[in-house]
PDB file of C-alpha atoms in Angstrom:
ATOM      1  CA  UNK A 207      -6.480 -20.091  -4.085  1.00 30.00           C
ATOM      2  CA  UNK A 208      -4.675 -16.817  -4.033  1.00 36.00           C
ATOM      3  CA  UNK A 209      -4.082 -15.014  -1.206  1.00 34.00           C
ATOM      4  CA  UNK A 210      -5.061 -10.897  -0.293  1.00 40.00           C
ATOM      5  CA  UNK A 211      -2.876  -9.511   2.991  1.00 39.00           C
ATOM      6  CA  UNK A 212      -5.993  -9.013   4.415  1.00 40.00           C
ATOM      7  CA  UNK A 213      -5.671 -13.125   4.778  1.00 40.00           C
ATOM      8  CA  UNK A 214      -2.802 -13.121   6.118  1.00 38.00           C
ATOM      9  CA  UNK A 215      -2.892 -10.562   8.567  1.00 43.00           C
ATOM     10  CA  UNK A 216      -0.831 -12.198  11.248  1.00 45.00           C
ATOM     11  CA  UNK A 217      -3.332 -14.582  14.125  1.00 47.00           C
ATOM     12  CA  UNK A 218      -2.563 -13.448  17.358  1.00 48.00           C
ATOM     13  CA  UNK A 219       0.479 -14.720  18.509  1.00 50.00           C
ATOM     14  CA  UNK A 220       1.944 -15.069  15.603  1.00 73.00           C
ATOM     15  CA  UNK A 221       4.775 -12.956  13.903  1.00 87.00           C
ATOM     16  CA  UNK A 222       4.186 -11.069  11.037  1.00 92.00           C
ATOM     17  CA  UNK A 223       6.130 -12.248   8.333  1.00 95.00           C
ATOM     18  CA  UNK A 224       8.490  -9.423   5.804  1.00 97.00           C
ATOM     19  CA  UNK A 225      10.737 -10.225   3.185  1.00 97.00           C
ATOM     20  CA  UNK A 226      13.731  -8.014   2.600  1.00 98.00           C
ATOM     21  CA  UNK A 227      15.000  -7.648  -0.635  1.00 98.00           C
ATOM     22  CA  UNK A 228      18.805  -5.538  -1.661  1.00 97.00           C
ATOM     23  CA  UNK A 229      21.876  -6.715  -3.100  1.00 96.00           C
ATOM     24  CA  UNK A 230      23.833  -5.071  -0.211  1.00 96.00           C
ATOM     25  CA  UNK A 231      24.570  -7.928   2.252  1.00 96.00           C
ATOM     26  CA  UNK A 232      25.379  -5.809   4.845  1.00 97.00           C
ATOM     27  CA  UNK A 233      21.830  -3.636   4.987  1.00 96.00           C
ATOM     28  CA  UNK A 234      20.467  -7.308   4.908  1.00 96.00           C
ATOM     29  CA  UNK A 235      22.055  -8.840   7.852  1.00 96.00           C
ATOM     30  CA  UNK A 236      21.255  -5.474   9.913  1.00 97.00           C
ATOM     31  CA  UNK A 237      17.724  -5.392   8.911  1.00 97.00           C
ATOM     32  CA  UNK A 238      16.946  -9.312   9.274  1.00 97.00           C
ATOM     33  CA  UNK A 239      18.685  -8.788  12.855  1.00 97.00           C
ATOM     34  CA  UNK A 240      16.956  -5.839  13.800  1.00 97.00           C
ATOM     35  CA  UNK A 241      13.491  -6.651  12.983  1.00 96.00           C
ATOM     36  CA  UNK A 242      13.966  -9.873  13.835  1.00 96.00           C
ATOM     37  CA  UNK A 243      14.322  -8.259  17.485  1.00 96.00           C
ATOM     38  CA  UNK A 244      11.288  -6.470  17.040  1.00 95.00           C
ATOM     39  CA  UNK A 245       9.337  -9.944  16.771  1.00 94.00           C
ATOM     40  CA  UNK A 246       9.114 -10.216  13.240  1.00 96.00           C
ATOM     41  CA  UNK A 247       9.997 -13.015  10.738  1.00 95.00           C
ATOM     42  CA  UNK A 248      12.235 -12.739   8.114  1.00 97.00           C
ATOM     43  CA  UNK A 249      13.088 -13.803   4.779  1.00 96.00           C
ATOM     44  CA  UNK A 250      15.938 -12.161   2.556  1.00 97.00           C
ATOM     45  CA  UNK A 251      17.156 -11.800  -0.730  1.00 97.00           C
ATOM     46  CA  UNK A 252      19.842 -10.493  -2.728  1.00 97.00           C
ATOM     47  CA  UNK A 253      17.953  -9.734  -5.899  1.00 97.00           C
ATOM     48  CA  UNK A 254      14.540  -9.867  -7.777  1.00 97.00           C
ATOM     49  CA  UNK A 255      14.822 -13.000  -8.889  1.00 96.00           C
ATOM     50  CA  UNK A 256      15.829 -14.394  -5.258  1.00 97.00           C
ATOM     51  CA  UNK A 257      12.901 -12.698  -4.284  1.00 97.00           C
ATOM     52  CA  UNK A 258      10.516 -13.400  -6.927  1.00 96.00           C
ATOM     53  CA  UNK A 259      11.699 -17.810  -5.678  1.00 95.00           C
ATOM     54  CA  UNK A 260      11.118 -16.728  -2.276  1.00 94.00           C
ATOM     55  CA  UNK A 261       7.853 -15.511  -3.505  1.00 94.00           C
ATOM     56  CA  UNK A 262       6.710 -18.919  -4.652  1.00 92.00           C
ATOM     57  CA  UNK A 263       7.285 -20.626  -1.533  1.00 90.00           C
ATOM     58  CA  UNK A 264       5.827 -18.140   0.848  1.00 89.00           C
ATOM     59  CA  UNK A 265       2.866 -15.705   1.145  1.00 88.00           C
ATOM     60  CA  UNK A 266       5.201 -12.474   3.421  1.00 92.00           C
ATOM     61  CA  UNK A 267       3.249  -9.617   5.024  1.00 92.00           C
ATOM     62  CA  UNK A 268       4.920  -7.015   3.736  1.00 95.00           C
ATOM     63  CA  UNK A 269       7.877  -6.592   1.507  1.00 97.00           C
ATOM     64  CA  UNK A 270      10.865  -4.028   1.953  1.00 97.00           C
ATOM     65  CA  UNK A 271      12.660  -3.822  -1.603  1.00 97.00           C
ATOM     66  CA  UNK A 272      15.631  -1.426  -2.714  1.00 96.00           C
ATOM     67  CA  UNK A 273      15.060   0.293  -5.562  1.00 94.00           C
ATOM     68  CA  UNK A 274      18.553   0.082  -7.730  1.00 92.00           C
ATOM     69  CA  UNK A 275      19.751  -3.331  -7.782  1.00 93.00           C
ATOM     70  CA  UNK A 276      21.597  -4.824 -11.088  1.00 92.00           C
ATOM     71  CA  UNK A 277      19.250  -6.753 -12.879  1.00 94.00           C
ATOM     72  CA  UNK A 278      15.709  -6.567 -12.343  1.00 96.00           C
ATOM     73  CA  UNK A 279      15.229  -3.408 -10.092  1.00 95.00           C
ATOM     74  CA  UNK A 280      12.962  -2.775  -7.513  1.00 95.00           C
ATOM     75  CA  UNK A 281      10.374  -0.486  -9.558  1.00 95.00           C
ATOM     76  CA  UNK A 282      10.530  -3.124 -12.335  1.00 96.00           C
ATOM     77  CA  UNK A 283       9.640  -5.990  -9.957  1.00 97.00           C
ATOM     78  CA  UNK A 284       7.203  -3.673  -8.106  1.00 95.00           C
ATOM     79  CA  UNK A 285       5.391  -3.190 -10.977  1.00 94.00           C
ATOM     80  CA  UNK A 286       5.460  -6.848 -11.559  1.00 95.00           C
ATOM     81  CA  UNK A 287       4.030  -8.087  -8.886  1.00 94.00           C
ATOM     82  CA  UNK A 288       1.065  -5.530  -8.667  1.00 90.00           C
ATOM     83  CA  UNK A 289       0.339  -6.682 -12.171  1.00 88.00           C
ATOM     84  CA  UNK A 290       0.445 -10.024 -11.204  1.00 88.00           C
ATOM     85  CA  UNK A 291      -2.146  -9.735  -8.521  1.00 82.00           C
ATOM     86  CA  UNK A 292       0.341  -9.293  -5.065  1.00 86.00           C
ATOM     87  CA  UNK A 293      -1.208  -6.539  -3.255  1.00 82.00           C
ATOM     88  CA  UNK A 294       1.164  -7.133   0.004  1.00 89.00           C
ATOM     89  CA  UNK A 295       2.384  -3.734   1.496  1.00 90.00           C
ATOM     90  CA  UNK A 296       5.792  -2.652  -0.327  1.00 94.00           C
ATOM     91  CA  UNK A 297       8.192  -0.503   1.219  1.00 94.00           C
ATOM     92  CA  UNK A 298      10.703   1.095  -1.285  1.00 94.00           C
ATOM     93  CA  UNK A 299      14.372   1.827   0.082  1.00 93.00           C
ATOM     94  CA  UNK A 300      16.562   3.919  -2.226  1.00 87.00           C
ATOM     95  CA  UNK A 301      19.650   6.546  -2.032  1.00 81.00           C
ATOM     96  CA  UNK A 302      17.671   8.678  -4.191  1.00 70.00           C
ATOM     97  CA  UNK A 303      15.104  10.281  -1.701  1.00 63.00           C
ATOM     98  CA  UNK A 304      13.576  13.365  -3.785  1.00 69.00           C
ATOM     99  CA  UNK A 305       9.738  13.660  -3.941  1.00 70.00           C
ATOM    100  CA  UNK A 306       9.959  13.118  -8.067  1.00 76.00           C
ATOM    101  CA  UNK A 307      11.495   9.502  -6.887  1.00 77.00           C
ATOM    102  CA  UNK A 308       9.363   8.553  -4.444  1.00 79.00           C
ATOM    103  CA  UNK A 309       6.442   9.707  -6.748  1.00 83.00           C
ATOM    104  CA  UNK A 310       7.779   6.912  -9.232  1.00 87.00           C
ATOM    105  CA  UNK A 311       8.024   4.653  -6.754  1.00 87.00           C
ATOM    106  CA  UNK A 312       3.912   5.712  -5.711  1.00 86.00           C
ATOM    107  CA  UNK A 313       3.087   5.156  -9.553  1.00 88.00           C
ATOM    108  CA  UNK A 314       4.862   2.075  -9.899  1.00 90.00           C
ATOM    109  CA  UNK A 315       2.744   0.501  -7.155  1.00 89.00           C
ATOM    110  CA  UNK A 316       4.239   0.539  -3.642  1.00 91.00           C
ATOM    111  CA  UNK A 317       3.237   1.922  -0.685  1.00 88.00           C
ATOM    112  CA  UNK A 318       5.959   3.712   0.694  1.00 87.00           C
ATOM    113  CA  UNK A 319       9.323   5.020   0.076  1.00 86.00           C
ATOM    114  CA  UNK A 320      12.381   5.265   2.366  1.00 89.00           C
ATOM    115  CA  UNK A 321      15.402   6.908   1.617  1.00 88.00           C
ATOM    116  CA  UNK A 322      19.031   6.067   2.218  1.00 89.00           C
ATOM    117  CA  UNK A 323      19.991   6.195   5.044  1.00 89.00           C
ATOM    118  CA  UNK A 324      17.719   5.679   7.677  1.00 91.00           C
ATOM    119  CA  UNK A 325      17.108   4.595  10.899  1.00 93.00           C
ATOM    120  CA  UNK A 326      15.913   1.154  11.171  1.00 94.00           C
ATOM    121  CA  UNK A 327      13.618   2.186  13.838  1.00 94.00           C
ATOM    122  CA  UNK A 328      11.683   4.581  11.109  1.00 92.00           C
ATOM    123  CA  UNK A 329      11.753   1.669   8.650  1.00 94.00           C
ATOM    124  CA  UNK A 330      10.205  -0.467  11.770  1.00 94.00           C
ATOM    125  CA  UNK A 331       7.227   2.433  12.495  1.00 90.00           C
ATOM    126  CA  UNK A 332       6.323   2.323   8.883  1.00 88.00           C
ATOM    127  CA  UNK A 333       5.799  -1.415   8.171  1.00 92.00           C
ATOM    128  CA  UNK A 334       3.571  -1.535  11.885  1.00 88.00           C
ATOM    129  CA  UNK A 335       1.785   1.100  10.366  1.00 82.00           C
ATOM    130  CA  UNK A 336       1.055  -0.973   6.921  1.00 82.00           C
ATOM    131  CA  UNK A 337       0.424  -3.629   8.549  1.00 84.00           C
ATOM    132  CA  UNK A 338      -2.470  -1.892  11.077  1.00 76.00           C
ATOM    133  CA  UNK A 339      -4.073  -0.956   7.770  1.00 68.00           C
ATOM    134  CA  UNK A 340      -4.672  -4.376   7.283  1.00 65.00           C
ATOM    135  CA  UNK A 341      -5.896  -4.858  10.527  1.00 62.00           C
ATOM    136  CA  UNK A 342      -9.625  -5.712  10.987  1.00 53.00           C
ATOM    137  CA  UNK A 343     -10.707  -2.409  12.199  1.00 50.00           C
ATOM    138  CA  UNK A 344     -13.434  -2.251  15.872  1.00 49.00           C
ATOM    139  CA  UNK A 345     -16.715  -2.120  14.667  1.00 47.00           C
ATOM    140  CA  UNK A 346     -18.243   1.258  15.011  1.00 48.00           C
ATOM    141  CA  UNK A 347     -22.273   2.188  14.256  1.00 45.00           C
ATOM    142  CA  UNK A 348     -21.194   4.855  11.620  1.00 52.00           C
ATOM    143  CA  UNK A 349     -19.475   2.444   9.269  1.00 61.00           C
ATOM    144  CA  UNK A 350     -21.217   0.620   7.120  1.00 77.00           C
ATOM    145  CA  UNK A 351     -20.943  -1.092   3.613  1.00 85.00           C
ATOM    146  CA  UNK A 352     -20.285   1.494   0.974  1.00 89.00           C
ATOM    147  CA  UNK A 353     -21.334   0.458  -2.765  1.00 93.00           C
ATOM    148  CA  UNK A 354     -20.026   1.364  -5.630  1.00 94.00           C
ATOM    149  CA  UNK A 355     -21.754   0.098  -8.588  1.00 93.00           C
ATOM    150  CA  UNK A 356     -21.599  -3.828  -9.037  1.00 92.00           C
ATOM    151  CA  UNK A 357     -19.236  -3.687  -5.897  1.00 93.00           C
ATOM    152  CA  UNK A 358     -18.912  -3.097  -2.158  1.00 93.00           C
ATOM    153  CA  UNK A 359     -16.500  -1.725   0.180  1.00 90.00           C
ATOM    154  CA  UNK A 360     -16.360  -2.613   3.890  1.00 84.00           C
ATOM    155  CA  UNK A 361     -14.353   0.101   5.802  1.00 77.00           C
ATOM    156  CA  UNK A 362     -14.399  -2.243   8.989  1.00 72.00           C
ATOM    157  CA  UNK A 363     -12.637  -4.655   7.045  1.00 73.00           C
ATOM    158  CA  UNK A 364     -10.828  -2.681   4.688  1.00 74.00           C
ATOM    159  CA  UNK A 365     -12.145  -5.086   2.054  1.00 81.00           C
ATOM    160  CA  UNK A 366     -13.518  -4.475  -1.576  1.00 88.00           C
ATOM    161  CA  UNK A 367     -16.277  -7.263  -3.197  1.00 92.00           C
ATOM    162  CA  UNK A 368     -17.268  -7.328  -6.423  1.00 89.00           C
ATOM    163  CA  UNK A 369     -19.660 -10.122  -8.942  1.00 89.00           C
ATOM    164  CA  UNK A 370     -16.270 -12.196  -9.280  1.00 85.00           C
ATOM    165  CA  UNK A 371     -15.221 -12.319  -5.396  1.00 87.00           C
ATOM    166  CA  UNK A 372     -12.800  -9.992  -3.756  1.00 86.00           C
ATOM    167  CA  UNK A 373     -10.833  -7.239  -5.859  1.00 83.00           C
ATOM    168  CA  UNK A 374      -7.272  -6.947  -4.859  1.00 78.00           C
ATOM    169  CA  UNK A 375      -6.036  -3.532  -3.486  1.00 82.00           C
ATOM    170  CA  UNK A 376      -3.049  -2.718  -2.399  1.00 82.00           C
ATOM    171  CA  UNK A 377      -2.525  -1.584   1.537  1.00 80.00           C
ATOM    172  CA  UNK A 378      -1.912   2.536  -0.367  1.00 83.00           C
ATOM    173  CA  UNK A 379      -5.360   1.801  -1.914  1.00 87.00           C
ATOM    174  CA  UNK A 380      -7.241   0.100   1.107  1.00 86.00           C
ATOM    175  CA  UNK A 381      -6.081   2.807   3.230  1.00 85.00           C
ATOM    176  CA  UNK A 382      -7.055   5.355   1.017  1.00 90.00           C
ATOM    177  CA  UNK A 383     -10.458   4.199   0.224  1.00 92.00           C
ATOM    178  CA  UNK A 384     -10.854   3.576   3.964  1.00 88.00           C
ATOM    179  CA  UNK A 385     -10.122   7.449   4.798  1.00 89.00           C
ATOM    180  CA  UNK A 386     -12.516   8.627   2.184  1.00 92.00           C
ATOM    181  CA  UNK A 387     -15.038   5.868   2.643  1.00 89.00           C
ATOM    182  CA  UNK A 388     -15.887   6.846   6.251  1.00 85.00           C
ATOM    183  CA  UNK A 389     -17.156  10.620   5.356  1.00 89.00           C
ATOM    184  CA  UNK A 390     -19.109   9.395   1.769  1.00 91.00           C
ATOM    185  CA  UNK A 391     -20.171  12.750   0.000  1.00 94.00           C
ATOM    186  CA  UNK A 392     -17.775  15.072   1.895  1.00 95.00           C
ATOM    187  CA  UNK A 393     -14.516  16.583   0.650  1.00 96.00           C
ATOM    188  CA  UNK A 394     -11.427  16.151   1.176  1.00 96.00           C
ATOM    189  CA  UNK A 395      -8.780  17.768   1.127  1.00 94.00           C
ATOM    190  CA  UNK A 396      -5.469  16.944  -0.795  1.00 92.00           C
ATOM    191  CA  UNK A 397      -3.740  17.911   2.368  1.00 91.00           C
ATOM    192  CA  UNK A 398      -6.078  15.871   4.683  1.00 92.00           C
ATOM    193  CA  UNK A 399      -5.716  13.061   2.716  1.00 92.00           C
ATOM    194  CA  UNK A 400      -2.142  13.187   2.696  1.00 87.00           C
ATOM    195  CA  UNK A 401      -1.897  13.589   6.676  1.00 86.00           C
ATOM    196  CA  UNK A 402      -4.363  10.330   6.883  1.00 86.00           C
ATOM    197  CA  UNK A 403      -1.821   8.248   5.070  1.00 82.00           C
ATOM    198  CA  UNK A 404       1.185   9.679   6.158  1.00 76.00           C
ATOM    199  CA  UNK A 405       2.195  11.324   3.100  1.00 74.00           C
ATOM    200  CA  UNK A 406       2.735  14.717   3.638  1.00 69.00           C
ATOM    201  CA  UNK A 407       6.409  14.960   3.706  1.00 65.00           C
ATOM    202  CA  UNK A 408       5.953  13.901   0.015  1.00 64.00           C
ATOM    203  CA  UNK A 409       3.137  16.326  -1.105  1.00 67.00           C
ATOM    204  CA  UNK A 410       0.313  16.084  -3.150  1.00 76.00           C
ATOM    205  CA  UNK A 411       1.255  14.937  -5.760  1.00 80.00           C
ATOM    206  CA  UNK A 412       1.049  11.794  -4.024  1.00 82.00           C
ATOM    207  CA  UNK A 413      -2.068  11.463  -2.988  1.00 89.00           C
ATOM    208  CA  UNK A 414      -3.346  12.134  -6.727  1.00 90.00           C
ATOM    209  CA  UNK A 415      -0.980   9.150  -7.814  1.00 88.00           C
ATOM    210  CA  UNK A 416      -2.898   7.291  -5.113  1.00 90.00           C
ATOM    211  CA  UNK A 417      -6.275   8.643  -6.011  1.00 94.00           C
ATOM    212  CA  UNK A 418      -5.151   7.588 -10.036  1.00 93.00           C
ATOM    213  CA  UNK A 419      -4.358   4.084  -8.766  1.00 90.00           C
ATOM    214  CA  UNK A 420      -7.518   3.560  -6.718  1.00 94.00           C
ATOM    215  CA  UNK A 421      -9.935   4.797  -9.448  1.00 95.00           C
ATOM    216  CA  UNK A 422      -8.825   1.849 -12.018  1.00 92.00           C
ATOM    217  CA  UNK A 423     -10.358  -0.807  -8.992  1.00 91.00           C
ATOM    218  CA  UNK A 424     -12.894   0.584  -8.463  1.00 94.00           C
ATOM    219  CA  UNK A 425     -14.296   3.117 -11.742  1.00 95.00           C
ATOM    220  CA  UNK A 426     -16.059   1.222 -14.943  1.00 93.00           C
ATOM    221  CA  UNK A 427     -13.854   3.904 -16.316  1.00 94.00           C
ATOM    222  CA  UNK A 428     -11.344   5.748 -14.709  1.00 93.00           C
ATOM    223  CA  UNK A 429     -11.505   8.532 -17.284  1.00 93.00           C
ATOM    224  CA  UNK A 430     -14.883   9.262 -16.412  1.00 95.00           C
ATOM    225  CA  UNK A 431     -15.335   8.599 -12.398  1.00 95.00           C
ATOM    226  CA  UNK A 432     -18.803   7.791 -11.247  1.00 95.00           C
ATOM    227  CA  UNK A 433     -17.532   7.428  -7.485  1.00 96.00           C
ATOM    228  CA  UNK A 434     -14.071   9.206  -7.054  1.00 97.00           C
ATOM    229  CA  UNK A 435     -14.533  12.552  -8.172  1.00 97.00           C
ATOM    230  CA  UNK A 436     -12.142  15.327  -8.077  1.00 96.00           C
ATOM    231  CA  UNK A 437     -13.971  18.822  -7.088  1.00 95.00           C
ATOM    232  CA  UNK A 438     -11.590  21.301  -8.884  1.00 92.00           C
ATOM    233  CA  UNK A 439      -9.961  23.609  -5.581  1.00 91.00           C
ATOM    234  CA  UNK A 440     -10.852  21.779  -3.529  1.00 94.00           C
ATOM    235  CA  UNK A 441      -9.772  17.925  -3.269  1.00 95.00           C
ATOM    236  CA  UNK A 442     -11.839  14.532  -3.652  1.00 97.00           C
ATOM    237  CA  UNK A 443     -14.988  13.344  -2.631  1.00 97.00           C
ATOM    238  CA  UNK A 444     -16.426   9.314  -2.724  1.00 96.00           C
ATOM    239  CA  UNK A 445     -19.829   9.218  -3.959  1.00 95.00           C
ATOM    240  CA  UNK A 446     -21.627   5.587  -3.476  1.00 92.00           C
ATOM    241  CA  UNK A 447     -24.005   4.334  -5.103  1.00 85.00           C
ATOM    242  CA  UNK A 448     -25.275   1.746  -8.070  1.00 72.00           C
ATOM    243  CA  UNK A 449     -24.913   4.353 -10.964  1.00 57.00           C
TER     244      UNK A 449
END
């Protein structure tokens, strides 16, 4: 049976477990050190296809992957694995840190983007983060289960159902339906949006690469949203319901 993150969200007690993926052995050894410190497990590799043998043995957390690598890179293996059903949380390192790169890194499926150099620390703040996403969230008496046609959402558990069992979103896509899913039928801003998920040092462009992304789970047809609609102006706005 395949696994969602949501599964695998670390017991407590136990470590949550991140595999770190660039050909540069020194970044490696740092980053297995350092967040090894920080109470996490770790698994590395030098290259996609390292990774994607890693991948068969174990079910990680979260994933941090560099972009450029010879080979497979890490946009072509992101994409991959989203096609392939991994939803994990992936965080993309790269020299290249413009907003038009990180946007391809958005489109191509991952969650984040980090640009070289950083601080390990910042890398560390940003995978707790994904990971919290994943988190059961406290019950509270204002959420409740939010439908969308044949399927459900529940916000408390960041979890989408449909006729055919659970439909695999990615921790961008949980946390985004999440947000909107907890004001139903009010707007939101592209701005407030992007402040939610911790975005707004890349703009909006990428929370409309997010919104793009979200509306093929959960749309009939993304071209013509019964739930996720845009209100021109303004932002987006999640309208339930069993249209």
């Amino acid at each position: 049976m395949e696994l969602s993150p949501r599964d695998l969200v670390p017991e407590e007690g136990m470590a949550p477990h991140v595999i770190v993926v660039d050909d540069d052995p020194r970044l490696r050894r740092l980053l297995q050190r350092y967040l090894s410190e920080q109470g996490f497990r770790i698994s590395v590799a030098a290259n996609a296809a390292e990774a994607r043998q890693t991948l068969q043995g174990i079910q990680p957390d979260a994933m941090v992957l560099d972009v450029t690598m010879p080979g497979e890179n890490g946009l072509e293996l992101t994409r991959a694995l989203r096609d392939a059903g991994q939803d994990l949380p992936i965080v993309l390192l790269t020299a290249r840190g413009e907003p038009a790169d990180r946007i391809s890194g958005l489109e191509a499926g991952a969650d984040d983007y980090l640009g070289k150099p950083f601080e390990p620390r910042e890398l560390l703040l940003r995978l707790k983060a994904h990971l919290r996403r994943l988190a059961p969230a406290p019950a509270a008496d204002n959420l409740r289960i939010i439908r969308l046609g044949e399927k459900e959402f529940d916000p408390v558990r960041a979890l989408l159902s449909g006729p055919d069992g659970n439909v695999h979103l990615t921790g961008g896509e949980a946390a985004l339906l999440s947000v909107l899913a907890r004001r139903p039928n009010e707007v939101f801003s592209r701005e407030e949006i992007a402040r939610a998920l911790d975005m707004a040092e890349i703009g909006e462009r990428a929370v409309d690469v997010q919104v793009t992304r979200l509306r093929r789970r959960i749309e009939p047809d993304p071209r013509e949203p019964r739930f996720l609609h845009t209100i021109r102006g303004r932002g987006y706005v999640l309208k339930p319901g069993v249209q």
